[in-house]
């Protein structure tokens, strides 16, 4: 890691430096996942030979009925497993949604970056914002970025790195800040998002096992979520300013992969100002079009059956298209105004350049998609999750300790099963009825799940975007690797998990309302 910090290092800094050195000694991420694939194949064969299995109740995601199911370890070395290994190679990659999201987002982001819009916006943000407020603004926006599903990984994280470098701070601290905000607080927001609709629906299905008349609404966790957003914004900013930035020290641009140093002038040029005005006009025009497509009754982007706009609707399901078009339109209009990107041929060239730079990441995603698919096929993660939840259920402890234990179990399992919906489909019918019988409202159980499901996203290698963040880091430091990201994210993960859990416990103890 590139630093110029000559002050004596604290014990924590030395520990994190050690984590980084050990982590960076591991092979290339592609090699790591190839090794993990081999481990999963062998482990599945061994556990499958011993007949490892578990029975449980779950919510059918299609019918929303409670059903009894049995899951056993499936071997990848028997006849069916070998057939799956051979036949699923391409389907695994094609169904890996992170690839499509990344390419779609980078089509727009590439134009915005090549035209100079990104740099101008960041410089404008730096000019109008007090220096001390930049960290808080980026953390807050990063947490809210989950409204756009996974687009926050592709947009906010690299922007945070650029913003930090623009004010003379280490860009890796900006990347860490963005990753912690986007991934570590993914399940909470100040707005209702599509994920909320699914989690609430599963919660209601589980609650009706105890009380058929019991149900909660979409805003059932809104007060806790709003408080969590504000709380986590300050925690992330504190960790960045007090722990991450001092450890990284001063950034040396000559150590970056491309050696590029952005213009850090204090005043925007006349061309840049005109470009930003043109970009604003383009954004307004695009928003007018989308308002016409969403606001009127029966608009094309509303749910054709219910008419809803927020929740399960074409607008929310295709939100990445709006993100792509926003960057594409504003990038091109900025280029026209600033004179940096005028013709359609230049726009296409910018897109091609952006896609071309993703070759290594796309290959990594190909290998990662195989690992995720094989791991899911074997049911190893599901059996482990159910075994841990069964042990917690049988612990015979009070409601609050059980809720905290539930948060811990969810966090552990999140290292292996990152999908928030898939885990809740398993956990909801177990813990919602159990805790309701102990007098705990289902809103509290869902809030506990949100706490446990988020922080580990920033450190698990099964997060599809973890490798992408490694790639972002290598843009500024060629020696950056898996260990670099792990050492940067450890303080966020530990403190966010501990302090957020404490906030939950205090909220529950005081009997504060979880939402509407």
Short mmCIF file of C-alpha atoms in Angstrom, two decimals:
data_model
loop_
_atom_site.label_atom_id
_atom_site.label_comp_id
_atom_site.label_asym_id
_atom_site.label_seq_id
_atom_site.Cartn_x
_atom_site.Cartn_y
_atom_site.Cartn_z
CA UNK A 1 0.00 0.00 0.00
CA UNK A 2 1.29 3.44 -0.91
CA UNK A 3 1.74 5.73 2.07
CA UNK A 4 4.03 8.40 3.29
CA UNK A 5 3.10 8.21 6.95
CA UNK A 6 6.21 8.46 9.13
CA UNK A 7 4.40 8.77 12.48
CA UNK A 8 4.66 5.78 14.83
CA UNK A 9 1.98 3.24 14.01
CA UNK A 10 -0.58 2.17 16.56
CA UNK A 11 -1.13 -1.46 17.52
CA UNK A 12 -4.27 -1.51 15.36
CA UNK A 13 -2.42 -0.10 12.35
CA UNK A 14 0.33 -2.70 12.72
CA UNK A 15 -2.30 -5.45 13.01
CA UNK A 16 -4.07 -4.27 9.86
CA UNK A 17 -0.74 -3.99 8.05
CA UNK A 18 -0.11 -7.62 8.98
CA UNK A 19 -3.54 -8.62 7.69
CA UNK A 20 -2.77 -6.83 4.44
CA UNK A 21 0.63 -8.52 4.01
CA UNK A 22 -0.77 -11.97 4.67
CA UNK A 23 -3.80 -11.32 2.46
CA UNK A 24 -1.70 -10.07 -0.44
CA UNK A 25 0.45 -13.20 -0.28
CA UNK A 26 -2.48 -15.22 -1.55
CA UNK A 27 -2.63 -15.86 -5.31
CA UNK A 28 -4.59 -13.96 -7.95
CA UNK A 29 -8.35 -13.90 -7.18
CA UNK A 30 -8.99 -16.19 -10.18
CA UNK A 31 -6.62 -18.77 -8.70
CA UNK A 32 -8.29 -18.40 -5.28
CA UNK A 33 -11.70 -19.19 -6.70
CA UNK A 34 -10.34 -22.11 -8.69
CA UNK A 35 -8.95 -23.52 -5.43
CA UNK A 36 -12.30 -22.91 -3.71
CA UNK A 37 -14.08 -24.73 -6.54
CA UNK A 38 -11.80 -27.70 -5.96
CA UNK A 39 -12.53 -27.61 -2.20
CA UNK A 40 -16.29 -27.46 -2.79
CA UNK A 41 -16.13 -30.41 -5.19
CA UNK A 42 -14.16 -32.58 -2.75
CA UNK A 43 -16.18 -31.51 0.31
CA UNK A 44 -19.47 -32.18 -1.46
CA UNK A 45 -18.32 -35.70 -2.33
CA UNK A 46 -17.28 -36.44 1.26
CA UNK A 47 -20.41 -35.01 2.91
CA UNK A 48 -22.61 -36.54 0.24
CA UNK A 49 -21.09 -39.96 0.91
CA UNK A 50 -22.06 -39.62 4.60
CA UNK A 51 -25.60 -38.59 3.69
CA UNK A 52 -25.52 -35.19 5.40
CA UNK A 53 -29.04 -33.71 5.29
CA UNK A 54 -31.47 -31.53 7.24
CA UNK A 55 -35.27 -31.00 7.25
CA UNK A 56 -36.86 -27.58 7.69
CA UNK A 57 -39.86 -25.38 6.98
CA UNK A 58 -39.51 -22.64 4.39
CA UNK A 59 -41.59 -20.11 2.49
CA UNK A 60 -42.17 -21.02 -1.13
CA UNK A 61 -41.15 -17.86 -3.01
CA UNK A 62 -43.75 -18.51 -5.72
CA UNK A 63 -46.82 -19.48 -3.68
CA UNK A 64 -45.80 -17.87 -0.35
CA UNK A 65 -47.06 -21.00 1.39
CA UNK A 66 -45.14 -22.66 4.22
CA UNK A 67 -43.80 -26.01 3.10
CA UNK A 68 -41.69 -28.70 4.68
CA UNK A 69 -38.54 -29.49 2.78
CA UNK A 70 -35.47 -31.61 3.18
CA UNK A 71 -32.06 -30.57 1.97
CA UNK A 72 -29.16 -32.94 1.54
CA UNK A 73 -25.61 -32.38 0.40
CA UNK A 74 -25.37 -33.04 -3.33
CA UNK A 75 -22.10 -34.43 -4.58
CA UNK A 76 -20.40 -32.94 -7.60
CA UNK A 77 -18.51 -36.16 -8.23
CA UNK A 78 -21.40 -38.55 -8.81
CA UNK A 79 -23.12 -39.03 -12.18
CA UNK A 80 -25.57 -36.14 -11.74
CA UNK A 81 -22.90 -33.84 -10.35
CA UNK A 82 -20.52 -34.46 -13.24
CA UNK A 83 -23.32 -33.81 -15.70
CA UNK A 84 -24.03 -30.53 -13.91
CA UNK A 85 -20.37 -29.50 -13.98
CA UNK A 86 -20.19 -30.11 -17.71
CA UNK A 87 -23.54 -28.73 -18.85
CA UNK A 88 -23.83 -25.66 -16.64
CA UNK A 89 -20.62 -23.87 -17.61
CA UNK A 90 -22.20 -21.29 -19.91
CA UNK A 91 -25.61 -21.04 -18.14
CA UNK A 92 -23.80 -20.28 -14.88
CA UNK A 93 -22.05 -17.31 -16.45
CA UNK A 94 -25.09 -16.08 -18.40
CA UNK A 95 -27.26 -16.10 -15.27
CA UNK A 96 -24.68 -14.20 -13.21
CA UNK A 97 -26.54 -10.87 -13.09
CA UNK A 98 -23.54 -8.91 -11.83
CA UNK A 99 -22.00 -9.12 -15.32
CA UNK A 100 -24.99 -7.57 -17.06
CA UNK A 101 -25.36 -4.88 -14.41
CA UNK A 102 -21.69 -4.00 -14.64
CA UNK A 103 -21.63 -3.75 -18.42
CA UNK A 104 -24.87 -1.73 -18.53
CA UNK A 105 -23.66 0.69 -15.89
CA UNK A 106 -20.24 1.07 -17.51
CA UNK A 107 -21.81 1.95 -20.88
CA UNK A 108 -23.09 5.15 -19.32
CA UNK A 109 -20.25 5.63 -16.84
CA UNK A 110 -17.66 5.29 -19.61
CA UNK A 111 -19.20 8.19 -21.54
CA UNK A 112 -19.48 10.29 -18.38
CA UNK A 113 -15.86 9.64 -17.47
CA UNK A 114 -14.40 10.10 -20.97
CA UNK A 115 -16.27 13.37 -21.50
CA UNK A 116 -14.92 14.80 -18.25
CA UNK A 117 -18.31 14.99 -16.52
CA UNK A 118 -17.25 12.84 -13.56
CA UNK A 119 -14.16 14.93 -12.86
CA UNK A 120 -16.10 18.20 -13.21
CA UNK A 121 -18.90 17.01 -10.90
CA UNK A 122 -16.44 15.86 -8.27
CA UNK A 123 -14.55 19.15 -8.45
CA UNK A 124 -17.85 21.03 -8.20
CA UNK A 125 -18.78 18.96 -5.15
CA UNK A 126 -15.40 19.71 -3.60
CA UNK A 127 -15.74 23.45 -4.32
CA UNK A 128 -19.25 23.85 -2.85
CA UNK A 129 -18.84 21.43 0.09
CA UNK A 130 -16.84 22.13 3.24
CA UNK A 131 -13.82 19.81 3.29
CA UNK A 132 -14.92 18.21 6.55
CA UNK A 133 -18.37 17.39 5.12
CA UNK A 134 -17.19 15.41 2.07
CA UNK A 135 -16.80 12.15 3.99
CA UNK A 136 -20.26 12.45 5.51
CA UNK A 137 -21.87 13.31 2.17
CA UNK A 138 -20.27 10.32 0.44
CA UNK A 139 -21.19 7.95 3.27
CA UNK A 140 -24.80 9.15 3.32
CA UNK A 141 -25.22 8.96 -0.46
CA UNK A 142 -23.53 5.55 -0.51
CA UNK A 143 -26.04 4.12 1.96
CA UNK A 144 -28.97 5.58 0.01
CA UNK A 145 -27.50 4.11 -3.21
CA UNK A 146 -29.07 0.75 -2.32
CA UNK A 147 -32.35 2.12 -3.74
CA UNK A 148 -30.72 1.43 -7.12
CA UNK A 149 -29.95 -2.17 -6.13
CA UNK A 150 -26.39 -3.15 -7.15
CA UNK A 151 -25.75 -0.01 -9.21
CA UNK A 152 -24.23 1.65 -6.14
CA UNK A 153 -21.26 -0.72 -6.32
CA UNK A 154 -20.55 0.32 -9.88
CA UNK A 155 -21.12 4.05 -9.52
CA UNK A 156 -20.64 5.35 -5.98
CA UNK A 157 -17.52 3.38 -4.99
CA UNK A 158 -15.26 4.57 -7.83
CA UNK A 159 -16.70 8.10 -7.53
CA UNK A 160 -15.73 8.16 -3.84
CA UNK A 161 -12.16 7.27 -4.78
CA UNK A 162 -12.03 10.07 -7.37
CA UNK A 163 -13.55 12.55 -4.92
CA UNK A 164 -10.95 11.78 -2.27
CA UNK A 165 -8.10 12.12 -4.73
CA UNK A 166 -9.53 15.46 -5.91
CA UNK A 167 -9.13 16.92 -2.40
CA UNK A 168 -5.64 15.48 -1.93
CA UNK A 169 -6.67 12.52 0.21
CA UNK A 170 -5.82 8.89 -0.41
CA UNK A 171 -8.24 7.45 -3.01
CA UNK A 172 -8.13 4.02 -1.33
CA UNK A 173 -9.75 5.62 1.72
CA UNK A 174 -12.49 6.89 -0.58
CA UNK A 175 -12.97 3.42 -2.07
CA UNK A 176 -13.16 1.89 1.40
CA UNK A 177 -15.67 4.53 2.48
CA UNK A 178 -17.83 3.86 -0.56
CA UNK A 179 -17.66 0.07 -0.20
CA UNK A 180 -18.56 0.23 3.49
CA UNK A 181 -21.54 2.49 2.78
CA UNK A 182 -22.90 0.61 -0.22
CA UNK A 183 -22.33 -2.95 1.01
CA UNK A 184 -22.26 -2.66 4.80
CA UNK A 185 -25.63 -0.93 5.09
CA UNK A 186 -27.34 -2.49 2.10
CA UNK A 187 -30.59 -3.53 3.80
CA UNK A 188 -31.55 -0.10 5.21
CA UNK A 189 -32.54 3.10 3.49
CA UNK A 190 -34.60 6.22 4.05
CA UNK A 191 -36.77 5.19 1.11
CA UNK A 192 -38.87 2.10 0.45
CA UNK A 193 -37.09 -0.12 -2.07
CA UNK A 194 -37.96 -3.36 -3.92
CA UNK A 195 -36.07 -5.52 -1.40
CA UNK A 196 -38.38 -4.27 1.37
CA UNK A 197 -41.45 -5.58 -0.43
CA UNK A 198 -40.03 -9.11 -0.63
CA UNK A 199 -38.73 -9.20 2.95
CA UNK A 200 -42.04 -7.90 4.33
CA UNK A 201 -44.04 -10.41 2.31
CA UNK A 202 -41.96 -13.32 3.63
CA UNK A 203 -42.30 -11.93 7.17
CA UNK A 204 -46.07 -11.84 6.89
CA UNK A 205 -46.18 -15.40 5.59
CA UNK A 206 -44.18 -16.54 8.62
CA UNK A 207 -46.18 -14.43 11.12
CA UNK A 208 -49.44 -15.99 9.98
CA UNK A 209 -48.20 -19.36 11.24
CA UNK A 210 -48.85 -17.97 14.74
CA UNK A 211 -51.55 -15.38 14.09
CA UNK A 212 -53.43 -15.63 10.76
CA UNK A 213 -54.61 -12.02 11.17
CA UNK A 214 -51.13 -10.58 11.83
CA UNK A 215 -49.36 -8.61 9.12
CA UNK A 216 -46.90 -5.75 8.78
CA UNK A 217 -46.61 -3.08 6.10
CA UNK A 218 -43.89 -1.92 3.74
CA UNK A 219 -42.93 0.85 6.17
CA UNK A 220 -42.77 -1.47 9.19
CA UNK A 221 -39.05 -0.76 9.71
CA UNK A 222 -38.92 2.78 8.38
CA UNK A 223 -38.07 4.55 11.68
CA UNK A 224 -35.35 2.07 12.55
CA UNK A 225 -34.00 2.23 9.00
CA UNK A 226 -33.87 6.04 9.00
CA UNK A 227 -32.12 6.05 12.38
CA UNK A 228 -29.72 3.36 11.12
CA UNK A 229 -28.84 5.40 8.02
CA UNK A 230 -27.95 8.45 10.12
CA UNK A 231 -26.14 6.36 12.73
CA UNK A 232 -24.11 4.41 10.17
CA UNK A 233 -23.25 7.58 8.24
CA UNK A 234 -21.44 8.94 11.30
CA UNK A 235 -19.81 5.59 12.09
CA UNK A 236 -18.48 5.16 8.54
CA UNK A 237 -17.23 8.74 8.43
CA UNK A 238 -15.57 8.39 11.85
CA UNK A 239 -13.78 5.18 10.87
CA UNK A 240 -12.63 6.71 7.58
CA UNK A 241 -11.29 9.92 9.13
CA UNK A 242 -9.84 8.49 12.32
CA UNK A 243 -8.63 5.02 11.31
CA UNK A 244 -8.39 4.47 7.56
CA UNK A 245 -7.03 7.81 6.32
CA UNK A 246 -4.31 8.09 9.02
CA UNK A 247 -3.16 4.54 8.28
CA UNK A 248 -2.93 5.16 4.54
CA UNK A 249 -1.19 8.51 4.90
CA UNK A 250 -0.42 10.74 1.94
CA UNK A 251 -1.15 9.44 -1.55
CA UNK A 252 1.67 9.31 -4.08
CA UNK A 253 0.11 9.54 -7.56
CA UNK A 254 3.22 8.13 -9.23
CA UNK A 255 2.42 4.76 -7.64
CA UNK A 256 -0.93 4.48 -9.38
CA UNK A 257 -1.46 2.01 -12.20
CA UNK A 258 -1.72 4.68 -14.89
CA UNK A 259 0.13 7.50 -13.15
CA UNK A 260 -2.69 9.90 -14.01
CA UNK A 261 -3.28 12.86 -11.75
CA UNK A 262 -6.58 14.69 -12.16
CA UNK A 263 -6.75 18.44 -12.41
CA UNK A 264 -7.37 19.72 -8.92
CA UNK A 265 -7.83 23.40 -9.75
CA UNK A 266 -9.97 25.37 -7.34
CA UNK A 267 -12.14 26.95 -10.07
CA UNK A 268 -14.00 25.32 -12.94
CA UNK A 269 -13.08 26.55 -16.42
CA UNK A 270 -15.63 28.27 -18.65
CA UNK A 271 -15.88 25.15 -20.82
CA UNK A 272 -16.48 22.93 -17.76
CA UNK A 273 -19.17 25.26 -16.42
CA UNK A 274 -20.90 25.31 -19.82
CA UNK A 275 -20.64 21.52 -19.98
CA UNK A 276 -22.30 21.17 -16.56
CA UNK A 277 -25.14 23.44 -17.69
CA UNK A 278 -25.66 21.30 -20.80
CA UNK A 279 -25.55 18.17 -18.62
CA UNK A 280 -28.24 19.67 -16.39
CA UNK A 281 -30.41 20.36 -19.43
CA UNK A 282 -29.91 16.78 -20.60
CA UNK A 283 -30.80 15.43 -17.16
CA UNK A 284 -33.97 17.52 -16.99
CA UNK A 285 -35.03 16.31 -20.43
CA UNK A 286 -34.43 12.67 -19.46
CA UNK A 287 -36.36 13.08 -16.20
CA UNK A 288 -39.30 14.63 -18.06
CA UNK A 289 -39.42 11.57 -20.32
CA UNK A 290 -39.36 9.21 -17.33
CA UNK A 291 -42.00 11.23 -15.52
CA UNK A 292 -44.28 10.73 -18.51
CA UNK A 293 -43.49 7.02 -18.45
CA UNK A 294 -44.17 6.61 -14.72
CA UNK A 295 -46.55 9.18 -13.21
CA UNK A 296 -49.77 8.93 -15.28
CA UNK A 297 -52.24 6.21 -14.38
CA UNK A 298 -51.58 3.20 -16.59
CA UNK A 299 -48.10 4.47 -17.49
CA UNK A 300 -45.90 1.81 -19.17
CA UNK A 301 -43.44 1.56 -16.28
CA UNK A 302 -46.08 0.97 -13.62
CA UNK A 303 -47.12 -2.50 -12.51
CA UNK A 304 -49.71 -3.55 -15.13
CA UNK A 305 -51.85 -5.35 -12.53
CA UNK A 306 -51.65 -3.22 -9.39
CA UNK A 307 -50.61 0.11 -10.91
CA UNK A 308 -47.91 0.57 -8.25
CA UNK A 309 -44.68 2.36 -9.11
CA UNK A 310 -42.54 1.56 -6.07
CA UNK A 311 -42.08 -2.12 -5.31
CA UNK A 312 -42.68 -4.78 -7.95
CA UNK A 313 -42.91 -2.62 -11.07
CA UNK A 314 -41.11 -2.41 -14.42
CA UNK A 315 -39.64 0.92 -13.28
CA UNK A 316 -37.98 -0.50 -10.16
CA UNK A 317 -37.03 -3.81 -11.78
CA UNK A 318 -35.25 -1.99 -14.59
CA UNK A 319 -33.77 0.86 -12.56
CA UNK A 320 -30.28 0.09 -13.89
CA UNK A 321 -31.52 1.30 -17.29
CA UNK A 322 -32.31 4.73 -15.80
CA UNK A 323 -28.87 4.83 -14.17
CA UNK A 324 -27.20 3.96 -17.48
CA UNK A 325 -29.20 6.54 -19.43
CA UNK A 326 -28.56 9.26 -16.84
CA UNK A 327 -24.80 8.85 -17.22
CA UNK A 328 -25.02 8.39 -20.98
CA UNK A 329 -27.21 11.45 -21.63
CA UNK A 330 -25.51 13.75 -19.14
CA UNK A 331 -22.06 12.59 -20.25
CA UNK A 332 -22.79 13.27 -23.90
CA UNK A 333 -24.50 16.60 -23.28
CA UNK A 334 -21.60 17.63 -21.04
CA UNK A 335 -19.20 16.64 -23.82
CA UNK A 336 -21.15 18.78 -26.31
CA UNK A 337 -21.10 21.77 -23.98
CA UNK A 338 -17.47 21.40 -22.96
CA UNK A 339 -16.30 20.44 -26.43
CA UNK A 340 -14.81 17.13 -25.26
CA UNK A 341 -17.26 14.63 -26.77
CA UNK A 342 -19.36 15.93 -29.65
CA UNK A 343 -20.13 13.21 -32.21
CA UNK A 344 -21.84 9.87 -31.90
CA UNK A 345 -18.66 8.18 -33.11
CA UNK A 346 -16.76 9.69 -30.17
CA UNK A 347 -19.45 8.46 -27.78
CA UNK A 348 -19.21 4.92 -29.19
CA UNK A 349 -15.41 5.07 -28.89
CA UNK A 350 -15.77 6.05 -25.22
CA UNK A 351 -18.10 3.10 -24.59
CA UNK A 352 -15.73 0.70 -26.35
CA UNK A 353 -12.83 1.96 -24.26
CA UNK A 354 -14.82 1.45 -21.05
CA UNK A 355 -15.85 -2.11 -21.98
CA UNK A 356 -12.34 -2.97 -23.16
CA UNK A 357 -10.93 -2.10 -19.74
CA UNK A 358 -13.22 -4.65 -18.10
CA UNK A 359 -11.69 -7.72 -19.76
CA UNK A 360 -9.94 -8.98 -16.63
CA UNK A 361 -12.99 -8.39 -14.46
CA UNK A 362 -15.29 -10.24 -16.86
CA UNK A 363 -12.96 -13.26 -16.82
CA UNK A 364 -12.89 -13.16 -13.01
CA UNK A 365 -16.70 -13.05 -12.97
CA UNK A 366 -16.75 -16.09 -15.25
CA UNK A 367 -14.78 -18.11 -12.70
CA UNK A 368 -16.70 -16.62 -9.77
CA UNK A 369 -20.03 -17.52 -11.37
CA UNK A 370 -18.95 -21.15 -11.56
CA UNK A 371 -17.99 -21.20 -7.89
CA UNK A 372 -21.26 -19.61 -6.76
CA UNK A 373 -23.28 -22.02 -8.88
CA UNK A 374 -21.38 -25.10 -7.66
CA UNK A 375 -21.63 -23.99 -4.04
CA UNK A 376 -25.38 -23.44 -4.40
CA UNK A 377 -25.85 -26.79 -6.13
CA UNK A 378 -24.18 -28.72 -3.31
CA UNK A 379 -26.45 -27.18 -0.60
CA UNK A 380 -23.47 -26.88 1.76
CA UNK A 381 -24.39 -23.32 2.74
CA UNK A 382 -28.06 -24.18 3.33
CA UNK A 383 -27.26 -27.16 5.55
CA UNK A 384 -24.80 -25.05 7.57
CA UNK A 385 -27.33 -22.22 7.96
CA UNK A 386 -30.07 -24.57 9.16
CA UNK A 387 -27.73 -26.33 11.57
CA UNK A 388 -26.71 -23.04 13.18
CA UNK A 389 -30.29 -21.77 13.34
CA UNK A 390 -31.42 -25.04 14.90
CA UNK A 391 -28.76 -24.76 17.61
CA UNK A 392 -29.80 -21.18 18.37
CA UNK A 393 -33.47 -22.13 18.48
CA UNK A 394 -32.74 -24.82 21.04
CA UNK A 395 -30.66 -22.52 23.26
CA UNK A 396 -33.65 -21.65 25.52
CA UNK A 397 -32.63 -18.04 26.25
CA UNK A 398 -34.60 -14.81 26.60
CA UNK A 399 -36.07 -12.80 23.74
CA UNK A 400 -33.41 -10.07 23.50
CA UNK A 401 -30.44 -12.46 23.81
CA UNK A 402 -32.12 -14.67 21.23
CA UNK A 403 -32.50 -11.71 18.87
CA UNK A 404 -28.83 -10.80 19.31
CA UNK A 405 -27.85 -14.43 18.79
CA UNK A 406 -29.98 -14.41 15.65
CA UNK A 407 -28.09 -11.36 14.37
CA UNK A 408 -24.78 -13.16 14.96
CA UNK A 409 -25.96 -16.30 13.13
CA UNK A 410 -27.20 -14.27 10.15
CA UNK A 411 -23.85 -12.46 10.00
CA UNK A 412 -21.90 -15.72 10.01
CA UNK A 413 -24.08 -17.25 7.33
CA UNK A 414 -23.78 -14.07 5.24
CA UNK A 415 -20.14 -15.00 4.66
CA UNK A 416 -21.41 -18.02 2.72
CA UNK A 417 -24.90 -17.08 1.50
CA UNK A 418 -24.95 -13.43 0.46
CA UNK A 419 -28.47 -13.24 -0.99
CA UNK A 420 -30.73 -11.36 1.45
CA UNK A 421 -33.91 -12.85 0.00
CA UNK A 422 -32.71 -16.47 -0.09
CA UNK A 423 -31.60 -16.38 3.57
CA UNK A 424 -34.79 -14.73 4.78
CA UNK A 425 -36.90 -17.35 3.00
CA UNK A 426 -35.18 -19.90 5.25
CA UNK A 427 -34.89 -17.92 8.49
CA UNK A 428 -38.31 -16.21 8.54
CA UNK A 429 -40.50 -19.30 9.13
CA UNK A 430 -38.13 -20.43 11.92
CA UNK A 431 -37.49 -17.26 13.90
CA UNK A 432 -40.55 -15.08 13.30
CA UNK A 433 -42.99 -17.61 14.85
CA UNK A 434 -40.49 -18.57 17.58
CA UNK A 435 -39.98 -14.98 18.70
CA UNK A 436 -43.65 -14.05 18.33
CA UNK A 437 -44.42 -16.76 20.89
CA UNK A 438 -41.97 -14.99 23.19
CA UNK A 439 -43.82 -11.71 22.73
CA UNK A 440 -41.52 -10.21 20.10
CA UNK A 441 -43.21 -8.37 17.25
CA UNK A 442 -42.33 -9.52 13.70
CA UNK A 443 -41.11 -6.00 12.90
CA UNK A 444 -38.30 -6.48 15.44
CA UNK A 445 -37.28 -9.81 13.93
CA UNK A 446 -37.09 -8.26 10.47
CA UNK A 447 -35.06 -5.33 11.86
CA UNK A 448 -32.66 -7.81 13.48
CA UNK A 449 -32.26 -9.57 10.15
CA UNK A 450 -31.37 -6.27 8.47
CA UNK A 451 -28.60 -5.69 11.01
CA UNK A 452 -27.12 -9.17 10.67
CA UNK A 453 -27.34 -9.34 6.89
CA UNK A 454 -25.43 -6.18 5.96
CA UNK A 455 -21.94 -5.55 7.44
CA UNK A 456 -20.38 -8.84 6.31
CA UNK A 457 -21.17 -7.95 2.69
CA UNK A 458 -18.08 -5.74 2.76
CA UNK A 459 -15.67 -8.55 3.56
CA UNK A 460 -17.01 -11.80 2.14
CA UNK A 461 -15.28 -12.93 -1.06
CA UNK A 462 -18.63 -14.35 -2.19
CA UNK A 463 -19.87 -10.80 -2.71
CA UNK A 464 -19.85 -10.60 -6.49
CA UNK A 465 -18.43 -7.07 -6.33
CA UNK A 466 -15.58 -7.73 -3.89
CA UNK A 467 -13.24 -8.58 -6.75
CA UNK A 468 -14.41 -5.47 -8.60
CA UNK A 469 -13.36 -3.30 -5.66
CA UNK A 470 -9.93 -4.96 -5.79
CA UNK A 471 -9.76 -3.85 -9.41
CA UNK A 472 -10.75 -0.29 -8.47
CA UNK A 473 -7.96 -0.25 -5.86
CA UNK A 474 -5.35 -1.41 -8.36
CA UNK A 475 -6.07 1.68 -10.45
CA UNK A 476 -4.43 3.72 -7.69
CA UNK A 477 -1.98 1.18 -6.28
CA UNK A 478 -0.64 -1.56 -8.54
CA UNK A 479 0.35 -3.66 -5.51
CA UNK A 480 -3.17 -3.69 -4.04
CA UNK A 481 -4.75 -7.10 -3.65
CA UNK A 482 -7.30 -9.07 -1.65
CA UNK A 483 -5.37 -8.42 1.56
CA UNK A 484 -5.46 -4.67 0.93
CA UNK A 485 -9.25 -4.62 0.73
CA UNK A 486 -9.70 -6.99 3.69
CA UNK A 487 -7.43 -4.87 5.89
CA UNK A 488 -9.25 -1.70 4.86
CA UNK A 489 -12.70 -3.15 5.47
CA UNK A 490 -12.07 -4.98 8.78
CA UNK A 491 -12.50 -1.86 10.97
CA UNK A 492 -15.77 -1.01 9.19
CA UNK A 493 -17.15 -4.54 9.47
CA UNK A 494 -16.30 -5.00 13.15
CA UNK A 495 -17.39 -1.58 14.40
CA UNK A 496 -20.50 -1.38 12.23
CA UNK A 497 -21.61 -4.82 13.36
CA UNK A 498 -20.98 -4.22 17.07
CA UNK A 499 -22.35 -0.68 17.25
CA UNK A 500 -25.35 -1.35 14.99
CA UNK A 501 -26.24 -4.40 17.08
CA UNK A 502 -25.97 -2.20 20.18
CA UNK A 503 -28.31 0.34 18.56
CA UNK A 504 -30.78 -2.46 17.87
CA UNK A 505 -30.58 -3.71 21.47
CA UNK A 506 -31.15 -0.20 22.89
CA UNK A 507 -34.03 0.38 20.46
CA UNK A 508 -35.66 -2.87 21.56
CA UNK A 509 -35.04 -2.26 25.25
CA UNK A 510 -36.61 1.22 25.06
CA UNK A 511 -39.61 -0.10 23.15
CA UNK A 512 -39.24 2.43 20.34
CA UNK A 513 -41.49 1.98 17.29
CA UNK A 514 -39.82 0.15 14.41
CA UNK A 515 -41.89 1.82 11.71
CA UNK A 516 -45.37 2.72 10.53
#
